[in-house]
mmCIF file of C-alpha atoms in Angstrom:
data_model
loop_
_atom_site.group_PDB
_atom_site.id
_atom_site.type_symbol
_atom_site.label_atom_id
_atom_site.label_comp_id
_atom_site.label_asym_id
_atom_site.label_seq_id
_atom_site.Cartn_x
_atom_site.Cartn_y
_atom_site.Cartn_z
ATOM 1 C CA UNK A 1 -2.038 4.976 -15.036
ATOM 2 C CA UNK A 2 -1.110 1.391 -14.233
ATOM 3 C CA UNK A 3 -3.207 -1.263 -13.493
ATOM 4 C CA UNK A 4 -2.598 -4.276 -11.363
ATOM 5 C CA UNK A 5 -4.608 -7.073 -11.108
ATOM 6 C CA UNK A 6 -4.882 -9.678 -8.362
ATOM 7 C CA UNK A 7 -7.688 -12.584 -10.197
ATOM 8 C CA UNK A 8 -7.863 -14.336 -6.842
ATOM 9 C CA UNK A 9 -9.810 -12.737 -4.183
ATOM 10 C CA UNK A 10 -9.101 -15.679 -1.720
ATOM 11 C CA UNK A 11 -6.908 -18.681 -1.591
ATOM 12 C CA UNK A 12 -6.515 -21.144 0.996
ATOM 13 C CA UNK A 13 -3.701 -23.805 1.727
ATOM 14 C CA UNK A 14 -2.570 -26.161 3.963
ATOM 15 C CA UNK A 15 -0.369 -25.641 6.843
ATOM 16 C CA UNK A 16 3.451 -26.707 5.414
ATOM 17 C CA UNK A 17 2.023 -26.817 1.771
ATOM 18 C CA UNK A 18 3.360 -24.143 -0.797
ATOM 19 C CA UNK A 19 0.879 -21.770 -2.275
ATOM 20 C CA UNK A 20 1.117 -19.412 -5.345
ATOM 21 C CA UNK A 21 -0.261 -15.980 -5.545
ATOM 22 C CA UNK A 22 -1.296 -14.370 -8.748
ATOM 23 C CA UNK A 23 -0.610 -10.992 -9.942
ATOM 24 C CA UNK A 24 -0.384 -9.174 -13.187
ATOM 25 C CA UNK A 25 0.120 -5.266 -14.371
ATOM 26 C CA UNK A 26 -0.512 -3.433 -17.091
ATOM 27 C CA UNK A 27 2.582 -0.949 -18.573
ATOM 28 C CA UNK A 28 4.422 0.377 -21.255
ATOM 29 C CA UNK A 29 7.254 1.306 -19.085
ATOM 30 C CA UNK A 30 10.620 -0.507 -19.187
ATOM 31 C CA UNK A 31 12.066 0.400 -15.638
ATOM 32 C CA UNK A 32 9.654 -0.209 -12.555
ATOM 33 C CA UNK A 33 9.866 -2.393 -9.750
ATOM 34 C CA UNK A 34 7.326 -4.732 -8.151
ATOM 35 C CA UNK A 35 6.343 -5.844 -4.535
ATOM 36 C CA UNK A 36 4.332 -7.527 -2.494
ATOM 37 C CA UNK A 37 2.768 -6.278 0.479
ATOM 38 C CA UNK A 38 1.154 -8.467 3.590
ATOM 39 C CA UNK A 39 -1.374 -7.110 5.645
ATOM 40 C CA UNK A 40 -2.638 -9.148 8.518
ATOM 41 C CA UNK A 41 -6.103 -8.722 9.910
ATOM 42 C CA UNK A 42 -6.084 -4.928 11.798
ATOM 43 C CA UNK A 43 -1.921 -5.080 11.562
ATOM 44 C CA UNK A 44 0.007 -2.681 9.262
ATOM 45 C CA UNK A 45 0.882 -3.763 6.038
ATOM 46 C CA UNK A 46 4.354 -4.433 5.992
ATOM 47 C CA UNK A 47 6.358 -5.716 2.838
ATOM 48 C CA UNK A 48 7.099 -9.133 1.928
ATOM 49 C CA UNK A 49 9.527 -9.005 -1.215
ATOM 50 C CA UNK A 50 10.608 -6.623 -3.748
ATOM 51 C CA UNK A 51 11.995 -7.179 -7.496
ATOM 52 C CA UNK A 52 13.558 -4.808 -9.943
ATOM 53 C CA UNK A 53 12.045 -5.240 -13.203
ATOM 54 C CA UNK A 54 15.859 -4.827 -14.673
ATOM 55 C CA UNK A 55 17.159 -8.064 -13.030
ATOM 56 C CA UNK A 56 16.538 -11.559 -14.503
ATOM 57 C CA UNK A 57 16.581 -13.310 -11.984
ATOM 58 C CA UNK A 58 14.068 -13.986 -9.417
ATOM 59 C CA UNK A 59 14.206 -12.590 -5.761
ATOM 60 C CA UNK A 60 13.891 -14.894 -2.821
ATOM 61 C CA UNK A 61 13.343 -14.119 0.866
ATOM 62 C CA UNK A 62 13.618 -16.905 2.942
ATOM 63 C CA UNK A 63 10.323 -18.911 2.388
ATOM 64 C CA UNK A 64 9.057 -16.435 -0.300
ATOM 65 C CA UNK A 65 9.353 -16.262 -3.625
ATOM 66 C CA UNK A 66 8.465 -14.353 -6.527
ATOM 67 C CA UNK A 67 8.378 -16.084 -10.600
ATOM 68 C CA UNK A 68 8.627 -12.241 -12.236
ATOM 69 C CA UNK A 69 8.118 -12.981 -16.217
ATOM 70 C CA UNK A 70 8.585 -9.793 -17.255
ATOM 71 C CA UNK A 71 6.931 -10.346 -21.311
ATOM 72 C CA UNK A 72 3.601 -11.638 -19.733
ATOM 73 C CA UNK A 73 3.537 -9.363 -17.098
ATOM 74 C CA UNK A 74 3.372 -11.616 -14.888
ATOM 75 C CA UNK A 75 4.639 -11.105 -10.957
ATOM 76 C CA UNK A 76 3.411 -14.346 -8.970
ATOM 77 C CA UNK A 77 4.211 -15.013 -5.017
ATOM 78 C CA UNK A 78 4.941 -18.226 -3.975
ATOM 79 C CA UNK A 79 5.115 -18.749 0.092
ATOM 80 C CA UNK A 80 6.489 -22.342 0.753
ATOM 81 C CA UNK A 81 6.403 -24.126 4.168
ATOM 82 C CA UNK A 82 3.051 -22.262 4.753
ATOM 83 C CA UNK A 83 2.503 -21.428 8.570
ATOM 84 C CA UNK A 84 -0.390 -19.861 10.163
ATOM 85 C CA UNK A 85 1.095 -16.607 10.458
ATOM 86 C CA UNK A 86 0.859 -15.814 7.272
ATOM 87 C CA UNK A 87 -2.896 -15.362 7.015
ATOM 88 C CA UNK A 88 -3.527 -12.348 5.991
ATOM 89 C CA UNK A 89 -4.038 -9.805 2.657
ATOM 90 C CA UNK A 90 -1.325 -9.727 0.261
ATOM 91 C CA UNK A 91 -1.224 -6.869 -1.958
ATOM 92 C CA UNK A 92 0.717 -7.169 -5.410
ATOM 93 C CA UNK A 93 2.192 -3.262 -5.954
ATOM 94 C CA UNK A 94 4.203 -1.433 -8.772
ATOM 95 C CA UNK A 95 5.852 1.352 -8.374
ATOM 96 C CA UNK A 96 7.304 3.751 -11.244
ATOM 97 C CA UNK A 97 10.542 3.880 -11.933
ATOM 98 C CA UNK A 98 10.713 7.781 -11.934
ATOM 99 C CA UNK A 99 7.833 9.609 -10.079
ATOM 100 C CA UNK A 100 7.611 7.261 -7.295
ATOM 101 C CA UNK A 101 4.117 6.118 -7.640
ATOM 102 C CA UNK A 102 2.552 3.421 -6.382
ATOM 103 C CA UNK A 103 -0.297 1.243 -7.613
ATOM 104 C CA UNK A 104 -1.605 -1.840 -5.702
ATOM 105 C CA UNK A 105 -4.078 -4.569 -6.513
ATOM 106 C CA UNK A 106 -6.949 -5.545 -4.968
ATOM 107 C CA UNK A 107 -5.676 -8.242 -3.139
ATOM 108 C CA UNK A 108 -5.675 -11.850 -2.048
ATOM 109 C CA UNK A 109 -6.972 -12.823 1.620
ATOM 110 C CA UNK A 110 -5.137 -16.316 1.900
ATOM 111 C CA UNK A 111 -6.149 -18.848 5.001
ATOM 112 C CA UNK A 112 -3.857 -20.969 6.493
ATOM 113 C CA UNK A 113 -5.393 -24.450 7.403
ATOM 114 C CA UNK A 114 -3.942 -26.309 10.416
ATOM 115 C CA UNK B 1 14.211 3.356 14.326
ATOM 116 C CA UNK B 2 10.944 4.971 14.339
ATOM 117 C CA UNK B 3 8.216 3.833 12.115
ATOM 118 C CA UNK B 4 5.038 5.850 10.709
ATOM 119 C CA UNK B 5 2.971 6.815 13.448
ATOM 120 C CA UNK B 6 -0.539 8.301 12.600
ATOM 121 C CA UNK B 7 -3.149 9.277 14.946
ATOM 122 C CA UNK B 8 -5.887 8.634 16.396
ATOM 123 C CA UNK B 9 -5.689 5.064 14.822
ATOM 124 C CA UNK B 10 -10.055 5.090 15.362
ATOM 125 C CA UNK B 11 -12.936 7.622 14.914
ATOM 126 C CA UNK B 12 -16.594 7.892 14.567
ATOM 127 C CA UNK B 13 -18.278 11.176 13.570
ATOM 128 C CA UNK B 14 -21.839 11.566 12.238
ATOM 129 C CA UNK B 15 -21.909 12.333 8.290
ATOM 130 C CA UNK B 16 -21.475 16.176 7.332
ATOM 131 C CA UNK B 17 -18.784 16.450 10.096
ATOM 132 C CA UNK B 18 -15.160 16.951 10.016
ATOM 133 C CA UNK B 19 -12.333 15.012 11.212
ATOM 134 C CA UNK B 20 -8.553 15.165 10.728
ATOM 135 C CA UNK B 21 -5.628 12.386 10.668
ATOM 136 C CA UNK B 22 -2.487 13.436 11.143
ATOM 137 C CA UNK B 23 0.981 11.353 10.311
ATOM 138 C CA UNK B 24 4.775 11.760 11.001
ATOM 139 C CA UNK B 25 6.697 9.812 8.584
ATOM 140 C CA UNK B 26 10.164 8.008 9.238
ATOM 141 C CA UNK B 27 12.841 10.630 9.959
ATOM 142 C CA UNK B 28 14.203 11.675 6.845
ATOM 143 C CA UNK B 29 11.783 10.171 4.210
ATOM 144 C CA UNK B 30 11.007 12.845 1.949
ATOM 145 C CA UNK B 31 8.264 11.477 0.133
ATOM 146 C CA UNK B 32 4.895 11.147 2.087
ATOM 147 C CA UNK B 33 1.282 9.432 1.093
ATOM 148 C CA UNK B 34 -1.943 9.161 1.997
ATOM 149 C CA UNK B 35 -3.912 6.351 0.745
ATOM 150 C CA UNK B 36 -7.954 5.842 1.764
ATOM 151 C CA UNK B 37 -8.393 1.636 2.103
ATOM 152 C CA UNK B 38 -12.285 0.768 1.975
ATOM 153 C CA UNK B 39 -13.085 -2.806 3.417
ATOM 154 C CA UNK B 40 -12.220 -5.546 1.016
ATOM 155 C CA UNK B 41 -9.741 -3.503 -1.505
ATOM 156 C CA UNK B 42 -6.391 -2.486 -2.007
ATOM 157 C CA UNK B 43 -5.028 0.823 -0.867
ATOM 158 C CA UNK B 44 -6.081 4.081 -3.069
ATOM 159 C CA UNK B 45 -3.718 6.897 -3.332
ATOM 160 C CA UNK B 46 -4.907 9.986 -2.658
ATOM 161 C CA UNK B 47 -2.091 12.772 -2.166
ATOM 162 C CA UNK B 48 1.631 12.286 -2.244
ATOM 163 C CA UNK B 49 3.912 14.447 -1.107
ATOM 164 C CA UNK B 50 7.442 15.222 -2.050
ATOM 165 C CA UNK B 51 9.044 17.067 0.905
ATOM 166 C CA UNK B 52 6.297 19.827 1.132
ATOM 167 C CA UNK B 53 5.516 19.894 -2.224
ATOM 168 C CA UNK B 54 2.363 18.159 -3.582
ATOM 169 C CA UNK B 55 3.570 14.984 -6.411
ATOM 170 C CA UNK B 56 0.211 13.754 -7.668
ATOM 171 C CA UNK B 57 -3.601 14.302 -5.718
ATOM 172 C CA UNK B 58 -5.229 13.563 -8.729
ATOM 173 C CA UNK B 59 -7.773 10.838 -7.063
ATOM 174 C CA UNK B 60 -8.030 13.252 -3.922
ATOM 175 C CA UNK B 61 -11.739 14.761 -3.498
ATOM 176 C CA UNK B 62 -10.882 18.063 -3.258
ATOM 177 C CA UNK B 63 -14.415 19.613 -2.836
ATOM 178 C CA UNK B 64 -14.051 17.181 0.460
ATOM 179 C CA UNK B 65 -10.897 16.628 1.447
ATOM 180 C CA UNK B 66 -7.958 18.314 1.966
ATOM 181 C CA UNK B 67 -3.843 17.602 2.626
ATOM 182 C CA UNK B 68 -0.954 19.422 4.025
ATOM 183 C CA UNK B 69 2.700 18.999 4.927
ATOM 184 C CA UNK B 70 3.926 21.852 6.435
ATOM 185 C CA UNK B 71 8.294 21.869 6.393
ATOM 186 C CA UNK B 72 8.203 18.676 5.083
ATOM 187 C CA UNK B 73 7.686 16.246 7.397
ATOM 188 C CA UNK B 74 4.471 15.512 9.253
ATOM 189 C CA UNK B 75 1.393 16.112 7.172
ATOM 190 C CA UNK B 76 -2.414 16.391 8.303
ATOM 191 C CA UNK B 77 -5.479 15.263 6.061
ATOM 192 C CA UNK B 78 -8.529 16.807 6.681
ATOM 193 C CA UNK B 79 -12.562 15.626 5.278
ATOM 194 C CA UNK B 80 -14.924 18.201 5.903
ATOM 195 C CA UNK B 81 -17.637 17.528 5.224
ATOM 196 C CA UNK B 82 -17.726 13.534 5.897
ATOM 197 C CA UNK B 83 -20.024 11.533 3.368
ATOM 198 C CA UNK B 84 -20.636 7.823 4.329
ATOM 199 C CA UNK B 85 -18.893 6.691 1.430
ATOM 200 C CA UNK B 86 -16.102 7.770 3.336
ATOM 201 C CA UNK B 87 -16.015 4.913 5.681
ATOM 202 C CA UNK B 88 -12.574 3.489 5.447
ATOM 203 C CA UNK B 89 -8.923 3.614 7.257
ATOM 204 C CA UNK B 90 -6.667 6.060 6.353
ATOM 205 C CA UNK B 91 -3.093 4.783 5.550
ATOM 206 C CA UNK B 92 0.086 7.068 5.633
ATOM 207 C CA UNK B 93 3.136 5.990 3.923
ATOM 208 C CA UNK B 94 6.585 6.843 3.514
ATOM 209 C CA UNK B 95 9.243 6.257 1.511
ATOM 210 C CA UNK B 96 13.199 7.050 1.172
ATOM 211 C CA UNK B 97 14.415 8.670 -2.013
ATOM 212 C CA UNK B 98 16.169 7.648 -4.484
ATOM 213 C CA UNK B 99 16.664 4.207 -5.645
ATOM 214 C CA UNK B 100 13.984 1.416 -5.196
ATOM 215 C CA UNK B 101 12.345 2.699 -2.104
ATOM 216 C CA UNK B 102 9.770 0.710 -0.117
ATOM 217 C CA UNK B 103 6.819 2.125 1.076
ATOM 218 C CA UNK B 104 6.735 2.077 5.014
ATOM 219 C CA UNK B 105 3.167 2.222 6.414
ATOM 220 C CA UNK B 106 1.395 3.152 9.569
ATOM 221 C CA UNK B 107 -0.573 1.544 11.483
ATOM 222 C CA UNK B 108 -3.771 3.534 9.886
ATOM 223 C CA UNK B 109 -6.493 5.442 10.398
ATOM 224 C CA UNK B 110 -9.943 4.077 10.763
ATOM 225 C CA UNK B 111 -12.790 6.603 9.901
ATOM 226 C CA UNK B 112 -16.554 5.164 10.318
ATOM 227 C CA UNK B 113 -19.033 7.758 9.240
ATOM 228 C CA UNK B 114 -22.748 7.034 10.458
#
């Protein structure tokens, strides 16, 4: 199975400052696609951003933004112009290209500091 | 449009009873899963459903726990009996097939055992 890791159990940042979120995943597969997931505290988790491991470039959602560097692995989230509604849990997640599972991380509880 | 809606969204029950969740996914998803969340990690799949056919319940304690989706569309998850261990909130998910299909989650489930 795939494994995604989120290395940061917490992060904090300053209201209006940009933050970056780690995540990394373990594969052999060529196709997948990657998202991340917010959860805020005792809300449903609703998703943030999604990238297709096929496309180059980078996906962008308003103030979020993902650096996908598909050789490492790598699938960081950065949130710029940080406001206080985005406390909460972000989940990194892959999903299989065929099968349609879904693996998440562990997470990253991120504080937003007036 | 409708979202997931899951019920009841709290319960307490002492250990060695049983409880049930039940979930009704976004009209016309055909793939439906349940995922157990304990405090402080990321979501753990335990059954997914594809229409009323069961995809993967590999990580789903089935001496404990059991699933079902009749028709294919709302699907009820049953623990009988309860452990402590199985303090956590329930999370159903759906998703639209094919292509790169977010998950779409309720609002959850939250199970305390004492």
């Amino acid at each position: 199975a795939q494994t995604v890791t989120q290395s940061q159990p917490e992060m904090s940042v300053q209201e209006a400052e940009t933050v970056t979120l780690s995540c990394t995943y373990d594969t052999s597969e060529s196709d997948y696609y990657l998202f991340w997931y917010k959860q805020p505290p005792s809300r449903q988790m609703i998703l943030v951003i999604r990238q297709e491991a096929y496309k180059q470039q980078n996906a962008t959602e308003n103030r979020f933004s993902v650096n996908f560097q598909k050789a490492a692995k790598s699938f960081s989230l950065k949130i710029s112009d940080s406001q206080l509604g985005d406390a909460a849990m972000y989940f990194c997640a892959y999903r299989r290209f065929t099968g349609n599972q879904f693996y998440f991380g562990t997470g990253t509880s991120l504080t937003v500091i007036p | 449009e409708a979202g997931v809606a899951q019920s009841p969204r709290y319960k307490i029950i002492e250990k060695r009873q049983s409880v049930a969740f039940w979930c009704n996914p976004i009209s016309g998803h055909a793939t439906l899963y349940w995922y157990q969340q304990i405090l402080g990690q990321g979501p753990k799949l335990l059954i997914q459903f594809q229409n009323n056919g069961v995809v993967d319940d590999s990580q789903l304690p089935k001496d404990r726990f059991s699933a079902e989706r009749l028709k294919g569309v709302d699907s009820t998850l049953k623990i009988q009996p309860a452990k402590l261990e199985d303090s956590a909130v329930y999370l159903c998910a759906s998703s639209l097939e094919p292509g790169p299909g977010e998950l779409f989650f309720g609002e959850g489930s939250r199970l305390t055992v004492l």
